[in-house]
Amino acid sequence: DTEVTQTPKHLVMGMTNKKSLKCEQHMGHRAMYWYKQKAKKPPELMFVYSYEKLSINESVPSRFSPECPNSSLLNLHLHALQPEDSALYLCASSPRRVRQPQHFGDGTRLSIL
Amino acid sequence: GESVGLHLPTLSVQEGDNSIINCAYSNSASDYFIWYKQESGKGPQFIIDIRSNMDKRQGQRVTVLLNKTVKHLSLQIAATQPGDSAVYFCAENSGGSEKLVFGKGTKLTVNP
């Protein structure tokens, strides 16, 4: 069982919809991450939050909007997505930013119609 | 440029054998390395990590070896079991960076 909880597990949405992915951890970690993973590929970093502030945006399109309401929660707001955005979206957390293992949730499988 | 890669995309072993999964990296500034296991339908699961001031680290049935001279990392799994079947990723972090760079992954299949 993972200590990083992601909801929903599956999401199907149209290109005009607005939805949000949620991530929660109660390990007291101060760094949280969003990754995108396509089939048979490694995870690709999208965003990093450190102490609830956005510290890295890997040139992600603005149709993806991250939010960190508090140290335990991380959201990813989705709007006007494209079919190529269909992927597994993974959340991770770590005690601090560098030289610490990141612990992953089981992801949200997103399908864009 | 920065890259972390794997020599073999697939590895098939017999149950009970030892498995060795390899990883090459090119960033000389990399000073922290992690191995993850990802089973179908799940997120990556932390297995073991190693810092660049070490050459070897052991866990339960797993050993990670780091050769900084040739920029090579390996994961050894002793007495491989069917439950070890998964995709294994190496990942590296260079000093001061918040970014974890993943290798391409090796799919390990354990035959009974």
Short mmCIF file of C-alpha atoms in Angstrom, two decimals:
data_model
loop_
_atom_site.label_atom_id
_atom_site.label_comp_id
_atom_site.label_asym_id
_atom_site.label_seq_id
_atom_site.Cartn_x
_atom_site.Cartn_y
_atom_site.Cartn_z
CA ASP A 1 0.00 0.00 0.00
CA THR A 2 1.29 3.42 -0.94
CA GLU A 3 1.43 6.30 1.54
CA VAL A 4 0.73 8.78 -1.24
CA THR A 5 -2.95 8.69 -2.16
CA GLN A 6 -4.20 9.83 -5.53
CA THR A 7 -7.80 10.33 -6.63
CA PRO A 8 -9.47 9.47 -8.83
CA LYS A 9 -7.79 6.28 -10.03
CA HIS A 10 -9.32 6.64 -13.47
CA LEU A 11 -10.69 9.70 -15.27
CA VAL A 12 -12.25 10.06 -18.69
CA MET A 13 -12.93 13.57 -19.88
CA GLY A 14 -13.72 15.48 -23.01
CA MET A 15 -11.51 18.16 -24.44
CA THR A 16 -13.76 20.94 -23.17
CA ASN A 17 -14.12 19.64 -19.63
CA LYS A 18 -12.50 20.95 -16.47
CA LYS A 19 -11.39 18.41 -13.89
CA SER A 20 -8.89 18.12 -11.06
CA LEU A 21 -6.53 15.42 -9.89
CA LYS A 22 -5.82 15.19 -6.20
CA CYS A 23 -2.87 13.92 -4.21
CA GLU A 24 -2.46 13.60 -0.45
CA GLN A 25 0.38 12.53 1.80
CA HIS A 26 0.63 12.47 5.58
CA MET A 27 4.32 11.66 5.94
CA GLY A 28 5.28 15.25 6.71
CA HIS A 29 7.11 15.54 3.42
CA ARG A 30 7.81 19.10 2.28
CA ALA A 31 8.41 18.45 -1.41
CA MET A 32 5.70 17.23 -3.78
CA TYR A 33 5.84 16.42 -7.46
CA TRP A 34 3.66 15.79 -10.50
CA TYR A 35 4.85 13.41 -13.20
CA LYS A 36 3.36 12.29 -16.50
CA GLN A 37 3.98 8.74 -17.68
CA LYS A 38 3.11 7.42 -21.11
CA ALA A 39 2.86 3.69 -21.75
CA LYS A 40 6.21 1.86 -21.65
CA LYS A 41 8.06 5.10 -20.88
CA PRO A 42 9.67 6.45 -17.73
CA PRO A 43 7.95 9.13 -15.66
CA GLU A 44 8.56 12.68 -16.87
CA LEU A 45 8.66 15.50 -14.34
CA MET A 46 6.03 18.22 -14.73
CA PHE A 47 6.06 20.29 -11.53
CA VAL A 48 7.86 20.47 -8.19
CA TYR A 49 6.52 22.14 -5.07
CA SER A 50 8.85 22.79 -2.20
CA TYR A 51 7.46 24.10 1.09
CA GLU A 52 4.19 24.76 -0.74
CA LYS A 53 5.79 26.98 -3.35
CA LEU A 54 6.20 26.09 -7.02
CA SER A 55 9.90 25.64 -7.63
CA ILE A 56 10.01 23.85 -10.98
CA ASN A 57 7.70 23.99 -14.00
CA GLU A 58 9.12 21.84 -16.79
CA SER A 59 7.61 24.02 -19.51
CA VAL A 60 4.24 22.37 -19.05
CA PRO A 61 1.36 23.79 -21.16
CA SER A 62 -0.94 26.14 -19.29
CA ARG A 63 -3.85 23.74 -19.68
CA PHE A 64 -2.26 22.00 -16.69
CA SER A 65 -2.42 24.13 -13.55
CA PRO A 66 -0.91 22.87 -10.29
CA GLU A 67 -1.94 23.97 -6.83
CA CYS A 68 -0.58 23.19 -3.38
CA PRO A 69 -3.20 24.26 -0.80
CA ASN A 70 -1.13 22.98 2.14
CA SER A 71 1.83 20.77 2.91
CA SER A 72 -0.23 17.57 2.61
CA LEU A 73 -2.21 18.26 -0.54
CA LEU A 74 -1.36 18.72 -4.18
CA ASN A 75 -3.84 19.30 -6.97
CA LEU A 76 -3.53 19.34 -10.73
CA HIS A 77 -6.28 21.28 -12.48
CA LEU A 78 -7.02 20.25 -16.04
CA HIS A 79 -8.73 22.32 -18.72
CA ALA A 80 -9.05 22.00 -22.48
CA LEU A 81 -6.79 18.97 -22.67
CA GLN A 82 -5.76 17.28 -25.90
CA PRO A 83 -5.90 13.56 -26.77
CA GLU A 84 -2.11 13.37 -26.47
CA ASP A 85 -2.45 14.30 -22.80
CA SER A 86 -3.87 10.85 -22.13
CA ALA A 87 -1.42 9.23 -19.73
CA LEU A 88 -0.82 8.07 -16.18
CA TYR A 89 -0.35 11.07 -13.89
CA LEU A 90 1.78 10.31 -10.87
CA CYS A 91 2.19 12.28 -7.69
CA ALA A 92 5.22 11.88 -5.47
CA SER A 93 6.55 13.35 -2.25
CA SER A 94 9.89 13.44 -0.48
CA PRO A 95 11.16 14.71 2.88
CA ARG A 96 13.13 17.46 1.21
CA ARG A 97 14.09 18.37 -2.27
CA VAL A 98 17.42 16.72 -2.96
CA ARG A 99 19.15 13.43 -2.20
CA GLN A 100 16.02 11.88 -0.76
CA PRO A 101 13.87 9.16 -2.33
CA GLN A 102 10.59 10.25 -3.79
CA HIS A 103 7.61 8.15 -2.81
CA PHE A 104 4.97 7.70 -5.49
CA GLY A 105 1.25 7.20 -5.50
CA ASP A 106 -0.37 4.73 -7.88
CA GLY A 107 -1.44 7.47 -10.24
CA THR A 108 -4.54 8.63 -12.07
CA ARG A 109 -5.12 7.02 -15.46
CA LEU A 110 -6.40 9.88 -17.61
CA SER A 111 -8.12 9.40 -20.95
CA ILE A 112 -9.07 12.36 -23.14
CA LEU A 113 -11.84 11.76 -25.64
CA GLY B 1 23.85 16.19 -22.11
CA GLU B 2 22.19 14.61 -19.12
CA SER B 3 20.89 11.13 -19.69
CA VAL B 4 20.28 8.01 -17.70
CA GLY B 5 19.80 4.88 -19.72
CA LEU B 6 19.69 1.13 -19.48
CA HIS B 7 21.63 -1.40 -21.50
CA LEU B 8 18.80 -3.92 -21.92
CA PRO B 9 15.09 -3.22 -22.28
CA THR B 10 14.05 -6.75 -21.22
CA LEU B 11 15.48 -9.43 -18.97
CA SER B 12 14.11 -12.92 -18.48
CA VAL B 13 15.35 -15.15 -15.64
CA GLN B 14 14.42 -18.40 -13.97
CA GLU B 15 12.94 -18.36 -10.50
CA GLY B 16 15.69 -18.70 -7.95
CA ASP B 17 18.39 -17.24 -10.18
CA ASN B 18 20.11 -13.96 -9.46
CA SER B 19 19.19 -10.97 -11.65
CA ILE B 20 21.39 -8.07 -12.64
CA ILE B 21 19.88 -4.92 -14.11
CA ASN B 22 22.24 -2.30 -15.48
CA CYS B 23 22.07 1.44 -15.90
CA ALA B 24 24.45 3.95 -17.48
CA TYR B 25 24.49 7.65 -16.77
CA SER B 26 26.37 10.48 -18.41
CA ASN B 27 26.08 13.38 -15.96
CA SER B 28 29.31 13.57 -13.97
CA ALA B 29 27.55 15.80 -11.45
CA SER B 30 25.09 13.03 -10.51
CA ASP B 31 25.58 12.25 -6.84
CA TYR B 32 22.46 10.36 -5.81
CA PHE B 33 20.86 7.33 -7.45
CA ILE B 34 17.66 5.41 -6.86
CA TRP B 35 16.19 2.16 -8.13
CA TYR B 36 12.44 1.88 -8.50
CA LYS B 37 10.21 -1.09 -9.24
CA GLN B 38 6.97 -0.49 -11.12
CA GLU B 39 4.37 -3.23 -11.32
CA SER B 40 1.55 -3.10 -13.81
CA GLY B 41 -1.13 -0.59 -12.78
CA LYS B 42 0.93 0.83 -9.91
CA GLY B 43 3.26 3.72 -9.29
CA PRO B 44 7.03 3.33 -8.97
CA GLN B 45 8.03 1.75 -5.69
CA PHE B 46 11.30 2.74 -4.02
CA ILE B 47 13.72 -0.18 -3.73
CA ILE B 48 17.10 1.17 -2.73
CA ASP B 49 19.25 4.27 -3.10
CA ILE B 50 22.93 5.09 -3.03
CA ARG B 51 24.96 8.27 -2.72
CA SER B 52 28.05 8.90 -4.77
CA ASN B 53 30.35 8.57 -1.76
CA MET B 54 29.52 4.86 -1.68
CA ASP B 55 30.31 2.01 -4.08
CA LYS B 56 27.87 -0.55 -2.76
CA ARG B 57 24.77 -0.73 -0.68
CA GLN B 58 22.75 -3.75 0.34
CA GLY B 59 19.13 -4.20 1.23
CA GLN B 60 16.91 -7.21 1.61
CA ARG B 61 17.80 -9.47 -1.37
CA VAL B 62 18.97 -6.43 -3.34
CA THR B 63 22.36 -4.84 -3.84
CA VAL B 64 23.16 -1.66 -5.72
CA LEU B 65 26.65 -1.14 -7.13
CA LEU B 66 27.95 2.21 -8.30
CA ASN B 67 31.00 2.59 -10.51
CA LYS B 68 31.67 6.29 -10.86
CA THR B 69 34.68 5.75 -13.10
CA VAL B 70 32.56 4.36 -15.92
CA LYS B 71 29.32 6.00 -14.79
CA HIS B 72 27.54 2.71 -14.29
CA LEU B 73 24.91 1.59 -11.81
CA SER B 74 23.55 -1.90 -11.32
CA LEU B 75 20.84 -3.58 -9.28
CA GLN B 76 21.35 -7.15 -8.22
CA ILE B 77 18.38 -9.19 -7.03
CA ALA B 78 19.20 -12.43 -5.24
CA ALA B 79 17.03 -15.54 -5.57
CA THR B 80 14.62 -13.84 -7.96
CA GLN B 81 10.96 -14.61 -7.32
CA PRO B 82 7.88 -14.32 -9.55
CA GLY B 83 6.82 -11.31 -7.49
CA ASP B 84 9.94 -9.52 -8.69
CA SER B 85 8.50 -9.37 -12.23
CA ALA B 86 8.11 -5.68 -13.03
CA VAL B 87 9.74 -2.78 -14.83
CA TYR B 88 12.80 -1.46 -13.04
CA PHE B 89 13.91 2.15 -13.42
CA CYS B 90 17.11 3.75 -12.31
CA ALA B 91 16.96 7.46 -11.53
CA GLU B 92 19.59 10.04 -10.77
CA ASN B 93 19.75 13.38 -9.08
CA SER B 94 22.59 15.82 -9.48
CA GLY B 95 23.75 17.90 -6.56
CA GLY B 96 21.51 20.82 -5.77
CA SER B 97 18.88 19.86 -8.33
CA GLU B 98 15.31 19.02 -7.39
CA LYS B 99 14.93 17.06 -10.59
CA LEU B 100 15.00 13.26 -10.67
CA VAL B 101 15.96 11.92 -14.11
CA PHE B 102 14.72 8.44 -14.94
CA GLY B 103 16.30 5.88 -17.19
CA LYS B 104 14.30 4.09 -19.87
CA GLY B 105 13.47 1.04 -17.76
CA THR B 106 14.11 -2.71 -17.90
CA LYS B 107 11.26 -5.19 -17.88
CA LEU B 108 12.15 -8.17 -15.72
CA THR B 109 10.24 -11.40 -16.27
CA VAL B 110 10.71 -14.25 -13.82
CA ASN B 111 9.84 -17.68 -15.19
CA PRO B 112 8.64 -20.33 -12.71
#
